[in-house]
Tab-separated table of C-alpha atoms in Angstrom:
chain	number	residue	atom	x	y	z
A	1	MET	CA	22.306	17.880	-4.075
A	2	LYS	CA	23.391	13.775	-2.861
A	3	ILE	CA	20.557	13.026	-0.017
A	4	ALA	CA	22.317	10.461	2.177
A	5	LYS	CA	20.554	7.249	2.647
A	6	LYS	CA	18.847	7.003	5.730
A	7	PRO	CA	18.095	3.302	7.173
A	8	VAL	CA	14.963	2.591	8.594
A	9	GLU	CA	15.726	0.302	11.549
A	10	LEU	CA	13.188	-3.069	12.706
A	11	ILE	CA	12.105	-1.294	15.323
A	12	GLU	CA	10.586	2.026	13.655
A	13	LEU	CA	8.693	-0.799	11.525
A	14	PHE	CA	7.143	-2.631	14.885
A	15	TYR	CA	6.574	1.323	16.195
A	16	ASP	CA	4.588	1.037	13.255
A	17	LEU	CA	2.478	-1.577	13.625
A	18	LEU	CA	0.816	-0.203	16.753
A	19	PHE	CA	0.360	3.041	15.832
A	20	VAL	CA	-2.144	1.532	13.047
A	21	TYR	CA	-3.259	-0.509	15.941
A	22	ALA	CA	-4.890	2.319	16.926
A	23	ILE	CA	-6.449	3.685	13.957
A	24	SER	CA	-8.179	0.306	13.790
A	25	GLN	CA	-9.241	0.969	16.883
A	26	LEU	CA	-10.849	4.140	16.024
A	27	THR	CA	-13.398	1.957	13.978
A	28	GLY	CA	-15.287	1.142	16.621
A	29	LEU	CA	-16.374	5.146	17.481
A	30	ILE	CA	-17.961	5.054	13.751
A	31	ASN	CA	-20.309	1.290	12.952
A	32	GLU	CA	-22.781	2.289	15.021
A	33	PRO	CA	-25.473	3.476	13.161
A	34	VAL	CA	-28.026	5.279	14.936
A	35	GLY	CA	-31.399	5.451	12.787
A	36	GLY	CA	-29.460	4.212	9.352
A	37	ILE	CA	-26.978	6.769	10.224
A	38	ILE	CA	-23.633	7.619	11.837
A	39	PRO	CA	-24.044	10.561	14.065
A	40	PRO	CA	-22.099	13.471	13.157
A	41	TYR	CA	-20.407	13.419	16.969
A	42	ASP	CA	-19.119	9.870	16.392
A	43	PHE	CA	-17.891	10.851	13.278
A	44	PHE	CA	-16.276	14.182	14.739
A	45	SER	CA	-14.860	12.372	17.795
A	46	TYR	CA	-13.304	9.875	15.438
A	47	PHE	CA	-11.740	12.649	13.692
A	48	VAL	CA	-10.629	14.581	16.483
A	49	THR	CA	-8.912	10.894	17.610
A	50	CYS	CA	-7.329	9.761	14.832
A	51	PHE	CA	-5.369	12.902	13.832
A	52	VAL	CA	-3.896	13.300	17.844
A	53	ILE	CA	-2.878	9.368	16.979
A	54	LEU	CA	-1.039	10.569	13.618
A	55	GLN	CA	0.294	13.850	15.050
A	56	ALA	CA	2.023	11.415	17.911
A	57	TRP	CA	3.440	9.373	15.469
A	58	LEU	CA	4.453	12.472	13.501
A	59	TYR	CA	5.831	14.172	16.396
A	60	PHE	CA	8.500	10.358	17.444
A	61	THR	CA	8.926	9.961	13.502
A	62	ASN	CA	10.352	13.675	12.341
A	63	TYR	CA	12.952	13.218	15.897
A	64	ILE	CA	13.960	9.947	14.529
A	65	ASN	CA	14.432	11.520	10.556
A	66	ARG	CA	16.571	14.294	11.622
A	67	TYR	CA	18.668	13.027	14.956
A	68	GLY	CA	18.016	9.740	15.307
A	69	GLN	CA	20.759	7.791	15.831
A	70	TRP	CA	19.113	4.827	18.324
A	71	LYS	CA	21.534	5.158	20.922
A	72	TRP	CA	20.959	3.288	24.558
A	73	TYR	CA	18.544	6.353	25.496
A	74	ASP	CA	16.678	6.142	21.966
A	75	TYR	CA	16.019	2.711	22.988
A	76	VAL	CA	14.937	2.844	25.886
A	77	LEU	CA	12.447	6.031	25.339
A	78	ILE	CA	10.786	4.207	22.254
A	79	CYS	CA	9.953	1.637	24.148
A	80	ILE	CA	8.335	3.851	27.417
A	81	ASN	CA	6.555	5.383	24.034
A	82	MET	CA	5.118	1.588	22.587
A	83	ILE	CA	3.606	1.085	25.813
A	84	ALA	CA	1.998	4.510	26.518
A	85	VAL	CA	0.809	3.452	22.512
A	86	ILE	CA	-0.867	0.347	23.331
A	87	PHE	CA	-2.822	1.453	27.112
A	88	MET	CA	-3.839	4.396	24.452
A	89	SER	CA	-5.219	2.067	21.859
A	90	ASN	CA	-6.794	0.741	24.458
A	91	THR	CA	-9.115	2.843	25.813
A	92	ILE	CA	-10.363	3.842	22.367
A	93	GLN	CA	-13.111	1.375	22.687
A	94	GLY	CA	-16.593	0.887	24.489
A	95	ASP	CA	-17.895	3.725	26.409
A	96	TRP	CA	-15.376	5.929	25.176
A	97	ALA	CA	-15.962	9.410	27.316
A	98	VAL	CA	-15.397	6.873	29.988
A	99	MET	CA	-11.681	6.666	29.180
A	100	TYR	CA	-10.817	9.564	28.594
A	101	PHE	CA	-8.434	9.810	31.856
A	102	THR	CA	-6.366	7.141	30.917
A	103	TYR	CA	-6.500	7.941	26.718
A	104	ASP	CA	-4.502	11.451	28.048
A	105	VAL	CA	-2.177	10.163	30.311
A	106	SER	CA	-1.065	7.770	27.789
A	107	MET	CA	-0.996	10.701	25.400
A	108	LEU	CA	0.868	12.758	27.614
A	109	ILE	CA	3.828	10.011	27.678
A	110	ILE	CA	3.618	9.736	24.687
A	111	LEU	CA	4.228	13.390	23.473
A	112	LEU	CA	6.753	13.570	26.791
A	113	THR	CA	9.005	10.623	25.887
A	114	VAL	CA	9.675	12.587	22.457
A	115	ALA	CA	10.285	16.302	23.880
A	116	PHE	CA	12.592	14.812	26.238
A	117	LEU	CA	14.973	13.783	23.335
A	118	TYR	CA	14.955	16.767	21.543
A	119	VAL	CA	16.386	17.958	25.626
A	120	ILE	CA	19.012	15.717	24.625
A	121	GLN	CA	19.864	16.838	21.402
A	122	ALA	CA	19.352	20.603	22.413
A	123	ARG	CA	21.916	20.100	25.177
A	124	LYS	CA	24.324	17.989	22.722
A	125	GLU	CA	24.071	21.202	20.846
A	126	GLN	CA	24.051	24.031	23.619
A	127	THR	CA	21.085	26.462	22.089
A	128	LEU	CA	17.803	26.471	21.963
A	129	LYS	CA	17.492	28.873	18.487
A	130	GLY	CA	17.829	25.080	16.501
A	131	ALA	CA	15.163	22.910	15.355
A	132	ALA	CA	15.115	20.845	18.731
A	133	GLY	CA	14.605	24.441	20.521
A	134	ASN	CA	11.756	24.764	18.405
A	135	SER	CA	10.109	21.734	18.486
A	136	ILE	CA	10.561	21.243	22.326
A	137	THR	CA	9.022	24.755	22.824
A	138	ILE	CA	5.853	23.049	20.511
A	139	LEU	CA	5.738	19.900	21.996
A	140	SER	CA	5.633	22.270	25.375
A	141	ILE	CA	2.862	23.926	24.689
A	142	VAL	CA	0.867	20.833	23.645
A	143	CYS	CA	1.502	18.967	26.585
A	144	ALA	CA	0.261	21.439	28.895
A	145	ILE	CA	-3.035	21.617	27.181
A	146	TYR	CA	-3.111	17.880	27.614
A	147	VAL	CA	-2.490	18.346	31.167
A	148	ILE	CA	-5.124	20.497	31.001
A	149	ALA	CA	-7.187	18.063	30.016
A	150	ILE	CA	-6.515	15.551	32.767
A	151	ILE	CA	-7.377	18.290	35.316
A	152	CYS	CA	-10.882	18.256	33.483
A	153	SER	CA	-11.165	14.607	33.618
A	154	PHE	CA	-9.915	14.038	37.266
A	155	PHE	CA	-11.915	16.764	38.270
A	156	GLY	CA	-15.433	15.267	36.782
A	157	PHE	CA	-15.621	18.232	34.270
A	158	GLN	CA	-15.769	15.144	30.970
A	159	GLN	CA	-17.963	17.894	29.178
A	160	TYR	CA	-14.732	19.565	27.768
A	161	VAL	CA	-12.538	16.925	27.339
A	162	LEU	CA	-12.737	16.725	24.026
A	163	ALA	CA	-12.814	20.163	22.673
A	164	VAL	CA	-10.089	20.454	24.932
A	165	ASN	CA	-8.161	18.114	22.809
A	166	VAL	CA	-9.301	19.730	19.448
A	167	VAL	CA	-6.952	22.544	21.176
A	168	ALA	CA	-4.179	19.865	21.060
A	169	ILE	CA	-4.031	18.775	17.478
A	170	LEU	CA	-4.662	22.250	16.486
A	171	ALA	CA	-2.069	24.006	18.057
A	172	GLY	CA	0.026	20.687	17.408
A	173	ALA	CA	-0.665	21.008	13.394
A	174	PHE	CA	-0.779	25.045	13.544
A	175	LEU	CA	1.769	25.875	15.778
A	176	PRO	CA	4.742	25.211	13.238
A	177	PHE	CA	3.649	28.455	10.789
A	178	PHE	CA	3.573	30.444	14.013
A	179	ILE	CA	6.697	29.698	16.165
A	180	ARG	CA	8.925	29.593	13.353
A	181	GLY	CA	12.637	27.547	14.061
A	182	LYS	CA	15.329	29.102	12.324
A	183	PHE	CA	17.190	25.385	10.900
A	184	ASP	CA	18.174	23.867	8.193
A	185	LYS	CA	16.050	22.386	6.360
A	186	SER	CA	18.808	19.690	4.692
A	187	ILE	CA	18.467	18.052	8.418
A	188	ILE	CA	14.969	16.600	7.434
A	189	ASN	CA	16.018	13.490	5.404
A	190	PHE	CA	13.190	13.464	3.067
A	191	PRO	CA	13.807	9.790	1.070
A	192	HIS	CA	13.688	8.388	4.942
A	193	LEU	CA	9.967	10.282	5.780
A	194	VAL	CA	8.737	9.620	2.442
A	195	GLU	CA	9.530	5.774	3.289
A	196	ARG	CA	8.479	5.536	7.204
A	197	PHE	CA	5.039	7.750	4.977
A	198	GLU	CA	5.071	4.609	2.612
A	199	LEU	CA	5.493	2.052	5.650
A	200	LEU	CA	2.566	3.199	7.997
A	201	THR	CA	0.295	3.364	4.657
A	202	ILE	CA	0.812	-0.127	3.716
A	203	ILE	CA	0.627	-1.616	6.914
A	204	THR	CA	-2.797	0.359	7.075
A	205	PHE	CA	-4.158	-1.385	3.596
A	206	GLY	CA	-2.989	-4.980	5.071
A	207	GLU	CA	-5.158	-3.579	7.917
A	208	ALA	CA	-7.592	-2.832	5.852
A	209	ILE	CA	-7.440	-6.299	4.086
A	210	VAL	CA	-7.743	-7.829	7.699
A	211	GLY	CA	-10.863	-6.112	8.244
A	212	LEU	CA	-11.795	-7.422	5.478
A	213	ALA	CA	-11.350	-10.773	5.486
A	214	HIS	CA	-14.869	-11.875	6.515
A	215	PHE	CA	-16.375	-11.360	2.928
A	216	PHE	CA	-13.971	-14.104	2.219
A	217	ASP	CA	-16.571	-16.522	2.970
A	218	ALA	CA	-14.785	-20.514	1.781
A	219	LEU	CA	-18.678	-22.178	2.088
A	220	ASN	CA	-20.855	-19.871	-0.215
A	221	PHE	CA	-18.658	-18.592	-3.385
A	222	SER	CA	-18.951	-15.234	-4.593
A	223	PHE	CA	-17.606	-12.839	-6.120
A	224	ILE	CA	-18.517	-10.180	-4.126
A	225	PRO	CA	-15.297	-10.450	-2.617
A	226	ILE	CA	-13.453	-10.424	-5.327
A	227	LEU	CA	-14.582	-7.135	-6.203
A	228	VAL	CA	-13.585	-6.175	-2.869
A	229	PHE	CA	-10.163	-7.181	-2.924
A	230	LEU	CA	-9.592	-5.528	-6.449
A	231	ILE	CA	-11.138	-2.229	-4.961
A	232	VAL	CA	-8.702	-2.209	-2.412
A	233	ILE	CA	-5.663	-3.293	-4.728
A	234	SER	CA	-6.000	-0.479	-7.024
A	235	MET	CA	-6.163	1.994	-3.895
A	236	PHE	CA	-2.820	0.088	-2.914
A	237	GLY	CA	-1.584	0.274	-6.918
A	238	ALA	CA	-2.676	3.899	-7.439
A	239	TYR	CA	-1.005	4.550	-4.024
A	240	VAL	CA	2.535	3.431	-4.407
A	241	ILE	CA	2.567	4.479	-8.213
A	242	GLN	CA	2.045	7.621	-7.455
A	243	ILE	CA	4.722	7.873	-3.704
A	244	HIS	CA	7.001	5.612	-5.146
A	245	TYR	CA	7.689	5.588	-7.887
A	246	LEU	CA	6.647	9.189	-8.995
A	247	MET	CA	7.593	11.107	-6.859
A	248	GLN	CA	11.596	11.876	-6.617
A	249	HIS	CA	12.820	11.087	-3.556
A	250	ASN	CA	16.293	12.768	-3.323
A	251	ARG	CA	15.383	16.206	-2.165
A	252	VAL	CA	15.749	18.687	0.090
A	253	GLU	CA	11.372	19.528	1.478
A	254	ARG	CA	10.624	20.292	4.858
A	255	SER	CA	8.040	17.879	3.649
A	256	LEU	CA	4.640	19.775	5.201
A	257	ARG	CA	2.304	18.530	2.337
A	258	LEU	CA	3.070	15.138	2.120
A	259	MET	CA	3.448	15.300	5.866
A	260	PHE	CA	-0.670	16.710	5.969
A	261	SER	CA	-1.646	14.702	2.212
A	262	HIS	CA	-0.809	11.743	4.805
A	263	TYR	CA	-3.062	12.516	7.609
A	264	PHE	CA	-6.066	11.942	5.001
A	265	ILE	CA	-4.241	9.636	2.900
A	266	ILE	CA	-4.719	7.062	6.437
A	267	ILE	CA	-8.162	8.604	7.586
A	268	SER	CA	-9.516	7.737	4.125
A	269	ILE	CA	-8.183	4.061	3.141
A	270	ASN	CA	-9.943	3.201	7.406
A	271	LEU	CA	-13.369	4.997	6.228
A	272	VAL	CA	-13.371	2.641	3.118
A	273	THR	CA	-13.238	-0.412	4.867
A	274	VAL	CA	-16.361	1.156	7.138
A	275	ALA	CA	-17.900	2.232	4.311
A	276	LEU	CA	-17.435	-1.728	3.067
A	277	GLU	CA	-18.892	-3.234	6.311
A	278	LEU	CA	-21.795	-0.875	6.692
A	279	ILE	CA	-23.203	-2.349	3.079
A	280	ARG	CA	-22.438	-5.543	3.891
A	281	SER	CA	-24.137	-5.462	7.138
A	282	GLY	CA	-27.301	-3.313	5.852
A	283	GLY	CA	-27.752	-1.868	9.716
A	284	VAL	CA	-27.381	1.444	7.525
A	285	ASP	CA	-29.070	3.289	4.334
A	286	PRO	CA	-27.844	2.637	1.506
A	287	LYS	CA	-27.768	6.266	0.515
A	288	PHE	CA	-25.142	7.252	3.646
A	289	ALA	CA	-22.730	3.905	2.691
A	290	GLY	CA	-22.656	5.025	-0.366
A	291	GLY	CA	-22.047	8.562	0.544
A	292	LEU	CA	-19.225	7.603	2.968
A	293	MET	CA	-17.445	5.157	-0.646
A	294	ILE	CA	-17.656	7.982	-2.740
A	295	VAL	CA	-16.291	10.572	-0.062
A	296	SER	CA	-13.666	8.763	0.999
A	297	LEU	CA	-12.796	7.845	-2.033
A	298	ILE	CA	-12.470	10.689	-3.570
A	299	VAL	CA	-10.428	12.620	0.051
A	300	PHE	CA	-7.727	9.396	-0.380
A	301	TYR	CA	-7.306	10.651	-4.458
A	302	ILE	CA	-7.409	14.227	-4.339
A	303	SER	CA	-4.979	14.027	-1.108
A	304	ILE	CA	-2.460	11.471	-3.338
A	305	ILE	CA	-2.130	13.619	-5.973
A	306	ALA	CA	-1.291	16.297	-4.025
A	307	ASN	CA	2.062	15.244	-3.747
A	308	LYS	CA	3.125	15.381	-7.499
A	309	GLN	CA	4.813	18.512	-6.404
A	310	TYR	CA	7.895	16.311	-5.265
A	311	TYR	CA	7.565	14.198	-9.021
A	312	GLY	CA	10.813	14.981	-11.054
A	313	GLN	CA	11.408	17.315	-12.726
A	314	SER	CA	10.702	15.438	-16.365
A	315	ILE	CA	6.889	13.929	-15.239
A	316	LYS	CA	3.664	16.287	-15.018
A	317	LEU	CA	0.297	15.242	-14.496
A	318	THR	CA	-1.256	17.018	-17.505
A	319	LYS	CA	-5.350	18.794	-17.893
A	320	LYS	CA	-5.545	15.653	-19.701
A	321	ASP	CA	-4.966	13.396	-17.125
A	322	ILE	CA	-6.336	14.863	-14.601
A	323	ILE	CA	-9.566	14.929	-17.116
A	324	PHE	CA	-9.584	11.260	-17.016
A	325	MET	CA	-9.160	10.692	-13.377
A	326	ILE	CA	-12.949	12.594	-13.115
A	327	MET	CA	-14.154	10.898	-16.001
A	328	ALA	CA	-13.836	7.957	-14.559
A	329	THR	CA	-14.561	8.712	-11.391
A	330	SER	CA	-18.080	10.339	-11.890
A	331	LEU	CA	-18.997	7.767	-14.104
A	332	GLY	CA	-18.306	5.466	-10.833
A	333	ILE	CA	-20.248	8.168	-9.164
A	334	ALA	CA	-23.223	7.279	-10.898
A	335	ILE	CA	-23.064	3.785	-11.266
A	336	ILE	CA	-22.985	4.041	-7.287
A	337	LEU	CA	-25.765	6.338	-6.396
A	338	ILE	CA	-28.494	5.516	-9.693
A	339	PHE	CA	-28.361	1.672	-8.082
A	340	ILE	CA	-27.560	2.965	-5.111
A	341	SER	CA	-29.683	-0.158	-2.824
A	342	ASN	CA	-27.516	-2.988	-5.178
A	343	LEU	CA	-24.820	-4.394	-3.538
A	344	TYR	CA	-23.068	-5.014	-6.665
A	345	ALA	CA	-23.300	-2.017	-8.195
A	346	PHE	CA	-22.096	-0.314	-5.055
A	347	LEU	CA	-18.560	-2.446	-5.749
A	348	ILE	CA	-18.760	-1.692	-9.225
A	349	GLY	CA	-19.120	1.843	-9.102
A	350	SER	CA	-16.314	2.199	-6.496
A	351	LEU	CA	-13.542	-0.051	-8.681
A	352	CYS	CA	-14.550	2.017	-11.835
A	353	ILE	CA	-12.927	4.828	-9.386
A	354	THR	CA	-10.210	3.211	-8.201
A	355	PHE	CA	-9.160	0.815	-10.745
A	356	GLY	CA	-10.052	4.148	-13.474
A	357	ASN	CA	-8.163	5.738	-11.291
A	358	PHE	CA	-5.203	3.097	-11.432
A	359	LEU	CA	-4.847	3.330	-15.060
A	360	VAL	CA	-3.695	7.056	-15.441
A	361	LEU	CA	-0.830	6.686	-12.960
A	362	LEU	CA	-0.287	3.132	-14.365
A	363	MET	CA	-0.001	4.839	-18.452
A	364	LYS	CA	1.467	8.230	-16.595
A	365	TYR	CA	4.174	5.830	-15.380
A	366	LYS	CA	4.680	3.705	-18.309
A	367	GLY	CA	5.480	7.197	-20.282
A	368	CYS	CA	8.034	8.049	-18.424
A	369	LEU	CA	9.869	4.602	-18.520
A	370	SER	CA	9.577	5.055	-22.047
A	371	GLU	CA	11.137	8.251	-22.137
């Protein structure tokens, strides 16, 4: 089945930039080690908030993917949405607990703009039984939960706000599995959705490079910044080959695997950046930084490989490929753990993981070209 090409508009790229900025602000929640490690509560806050932000991005992206025609009201509501995104982004810093109220109000506005767009679409269809009505039901429930969070913040029950936000994210993630709309999957434009995720991820990689720019000391040359760059660029290369070249984009899919895997891809890229910054600062236990780097890289490669179900019919990731990826990852982990206190060993071990996995996917891609 031939899928019509749906172009990504420039305002969508602008929208992505705002959300990458919001996600980059989250590292402020986990960059202050206590006793050589990051407190578990800070990690928990980071993950919850990151998932909420990515869900907010996905709600609007899904609407544009299914129904967006860029009428005047689309532009008006995306502008309101973006203003709320900027406000929300600037609450994620300092003593975040006192910013809960502004954060939740901003998230509520973001979701309400999307819900209003679905209401307009449902009126066009003159039914609430389709995908638009299904999304309205889900967004109404999630918005109601944010209203509860706002009430808790307003009346001084901040200790419950994070728990309510957790409920909101779980509702947003799992309600689509329980409240299933009966609609034609062909309204989902898979190529457009892949491109939107690619652009968000590429911008995240760019933000990672900007965040690591202080490694590049113009007055004191060393190989450390070169190794850092090679780690990030080989991760980027593996992502591009897997998602852009090996996947068959011209297809009809519900795309849930693509969506959920990219949550973890974005998060793992940011955590790799955090691990590199922590090991450079020296204010953290090397074992903790090494463990964070290892886990982040493993999550990254599992998440991109999870999309192998979207390969073309002639492409298959074999057991031999998986074994080579595991061997490269195991070698890198061994180097990091054996020479845990050595910065060069930390970087070389990380590079073994990233470059080894990149080579496997590169060889797979070259093999497809030769067939």
